[in-house]
Amino acid sequence: MSERVLMKGNEALAEAAIRAGCRHFFGYPITPQTELAAYMSKVMPKIGGTYLQAESEIAAVNMVLGAASAGVRAMTSSSSPGISLKTEGISYMAGSDLPAVIINVQRGGPGLGGIQPSQADYWQATKAPGHGDLHVLVFAPSSVQEMVDLVGHAFDKADEYRMPAMILADGMLGQMMEPVAIGEGSGGSNVEKPWAANGHKGGRKHNIVNSLYLQAADLERLVKERFERYAVIEEKEAMSESYMTEDAEYIVVAYGASARVAKAAVREARSQGIKAGLIRPITLWPFPKKAIKDAAENAKAFLCVEMSMGQMIDDVKLAIECSRPVEFFGRTGGIIPTPAEVLENIKKLAGGDK
Amino acid sequence: MAKVIIDENTCKGCELCTTACPKHIISLAKDNINLKGYHPASVTDPDKCIGCAACAIMCPDCAITVER
Amino acid sequence: MAIVFQKPKALTDVPTHYCPGCTHGIIHRLVAECLDELGIEGKTVGVAPVGCAVMAYNYFGCDMIQAPHGRAPAIATGVKRSLPDNVVFTYQGDGDLAAIGTAETVHSATRGENITVIFVNNAIYGMTGGQMAPTSLPNQVTQTTPYGRDVKTAGYPVRVCEMLSTLDGTAYAERVSVDCVKNVMKAKKAIKKAFETQIAGKGFSIVEVVSACPTNWGLSPVEALDWLRANMLPYYPLGVYKDKTEEEAE
């Protein structure tokens, strides 16, 4: 079915997961993500899948850990406060080399925060999705279509690299409806999982899914091996979109919902004679350092636009090794910046020139 | 006839078998230390063993095999 | 002469790290004997806790998963929902199951999750050096109740079997002990019945095994079993607290 249908972001995420062969979803209600779980509760029973509303986000992520250990594709989704509860489970999955997909439909924080969209979990997702030396793949869609595409991609890459993958969306993307072509989807993993704990049936040594290594040298060796895999991922899997950057002097860096706003502002700036461009990270980890560094060749300055107090800005500065000024504009608390506000900041950035 | 085989180096000298034995014929070998540094349990009077396996049932380390 | 008693096949050859006289070893053996006798080791997945039994994944011959502290029942749920024909059990201590994992325990029971929980109640946190557990007795001296557990400030011990037996999802709940040969044999029967309850698809089964911790009780292994009989059993009466298999049989 690749004809286009009008679909709410949260539901499109769920349908995409099903198309990717996910038959086990463990959820918990939390605004603005709940429609995803509700959709799963409608569809999974009809296709012989598991929809289970756990007693907490903690239990839900551990059910995913169990299902992933058994070798199946499993997913959980939540929003910011719920993701904080899942970070223990995410760390254990990373430490046990388990593939799974976790979706964060971000809301304002900290604490109970608000229920409007936010991007204030960037640091949590990319720097510390759980304790210890670890990364998870982090994908940042900016449209319902891209949410669908990235879910399938996340399952594939999670299986390929045996690690958790996170979709970092937000309340706006989750709640809005857009036409989307979902397509057949992979229908399941093509990766063999000989390590799975699914019963040795007398045919092999028993498998142990575990993250405990009391011998420090063993733990260090395993973490280092994992970081070698991370290095390959950083080399091969970074994704971003460059918009009007070829001759851009002022480059806006923004992802997800704020990238949509920034794109409109960039177009307006161009119409006013300002050579603006946009780089939109699609993978937040691995961060698209190269794309940003290349753009720094002929860019004069960068403007980072986020729905937070500024978190990705650090990575932008690091990517260009502070070789250019990097300014910040953001709204937080759940407020979405307007194109006019972003344009105003682009002009300020270019102010020196005019 | 019955026989108790105690795997000397698996035994941790916990003595649970000594109190479980209805014939009171198991005690820690005071004159012997195993690889882990414990005095292993040993059968002092094998002829009296009735093969009831009480010792093996109470052993936390599966150190005891019983034949009958 | 024939072998009448030997180490079960479902235990690996890895020597356990348990302290001398720790009855975890007996309970491991009973579980393994049941896996052997029911012929299910090949299709069983065990979930190890955080606590003394964390390294159970090295001791059981079936596939094993090591769970975050308290989360074993949730992990077992994830496995069972993915592999409904497999046998899934958790092996947990009192801190794991009745403190941090209370919600996971109660909800896997009230969901009637078709898993088997082996719950080792030794009234102490062993791995971390003898702190108060949710099942530590009133006035029991531990590293964190140096003046004895004062119920006014540290509350009362939890009777898990009684609590879970009130939940409709619980199909089988029995409390047993491994303090003497007779009780060990009864414990074995209970563990086997719990697995059979799961295999019959009747729902959540739990066997609470009252167990000793000589090291952290500050007693010799033999004295520890005496202390268990004198102090634990009165507070934690043995017996069957729920048995749906009987109810339906009538």
Coordinates of N, CA, C and O in Angstrom, one line a residue, chain A residues 4 19 23 65 75 105 115 123 133 142 148 172 185 198 204 210 212 279 298 318 339:
Chain A
R4 N -1.0 7.3 -0.9 CA -0.9 8.2 0.3 C -2.1 8.3 1.1 O -3.2 8.4 0.5
R19 N 4.7 -2.7 10.0 CA 5.2 -3.0 8.7 C 6.7 -3.5 8.7 O 7.1 -4.2 7.9
R23 N 6.1 -7.2 16.2 CA 4.9 -7.8 16.7 C 4.8 -7.7 18.2 O 3.9 -8.4 18.8
L65 N 13.2 -5.4 26.6 CA 14.5 -6.1 26.8 C 14.3 -7.6 26.7 O 15.1 -8.3 26.0
M75 N 9.2 -3.0 20.5 CA 9.3 -1.5 20.6 C 8.5 -1.0 21.8 O 7.6 -1.7 22.3
V105 N 8.3 10.8 22.0 CA 7.6 12.0 21.5 C 7.7 13.1 22.5 O 6.9 13.2 23.4
I115 N 2.8 19.6 28.1 CA 2.5 18.6 27.1 C 2.7 19.1 25.7 O 2.4 18.4 24.7
W123 N 20.1 16.2 24.8 CA 21.3 15.7 25.5 C 21.1 14.3 26.0 O 21.9 13.4 25.9
D133 N 29.4 4.1 29.5 CA 29.9 4.4 28.2 C 29.0 3.8 27.2 O 29.0 2.5 27.0
S142 N 11.4 14.9 10.6 CA 10.7 16.2 10.7 C 9.4 16.2 9.9 O 8.9 17.3 9.6
V148 N 7.8 7.6 9.4 CA 7.5 6.2 8.9 C 8.8 5.6 8.3 O 9.2 4.5 8.7
M172 N 4.6 17.9 18.4 CA 4.0 18.5 17.2 C 3.9 17.4 16.1 O 2.9 17.1 15.5
G185 N 7.1 -2.0 3.8 CA 8.0 -2.2 5.0 C 8.7 -3.5 4.8 O 8.4 -4.4 4.0
N198 N 16.3 -18.1 23.4 CA 15.0 -18.6 23.0 C 14.9 -20.1 23.1 O 14.1 -20.7 22.5
R204 N 22.5 -26.4 21.0 CA 23.7 -25.5 21.1 C 24.0 -25.3 22.6 O 23.2 -25.6 23.4
N210 N 23.4 -10.8 28.9 CA 23.9 -10.3 30.2 C 24.7 -9.0 30.0 O 25.3 -8.8 29.0
L212 N 26.5 -7.9 33.0 CA 27.4 -7.9 34.2 C 28.7 -8.5 33.9 O 28.8 -9.6 33.4
I279 N 21.1 23.2 7.4 CA 21.6 21.8 7.5 C 20.7 21.2 8.6 O 20.5 21.7 9.7
N298 N 32.8 27.8 3.5 CA 32.5 29.2 3.0 C 31.4 29.9 3.8 O 30.9 30.9 3.4
L318 N 31.4 21.8 18.2 CA 32.4 20.8 18.1 C 32.7 20.4 16.7 O 33.8 20.2 16.3
P339 N 8.6 31.2 12.0 CA 9.6 31.6 10.9 C 10.1 33.0 11.1 O 11.2 33.3 10.9

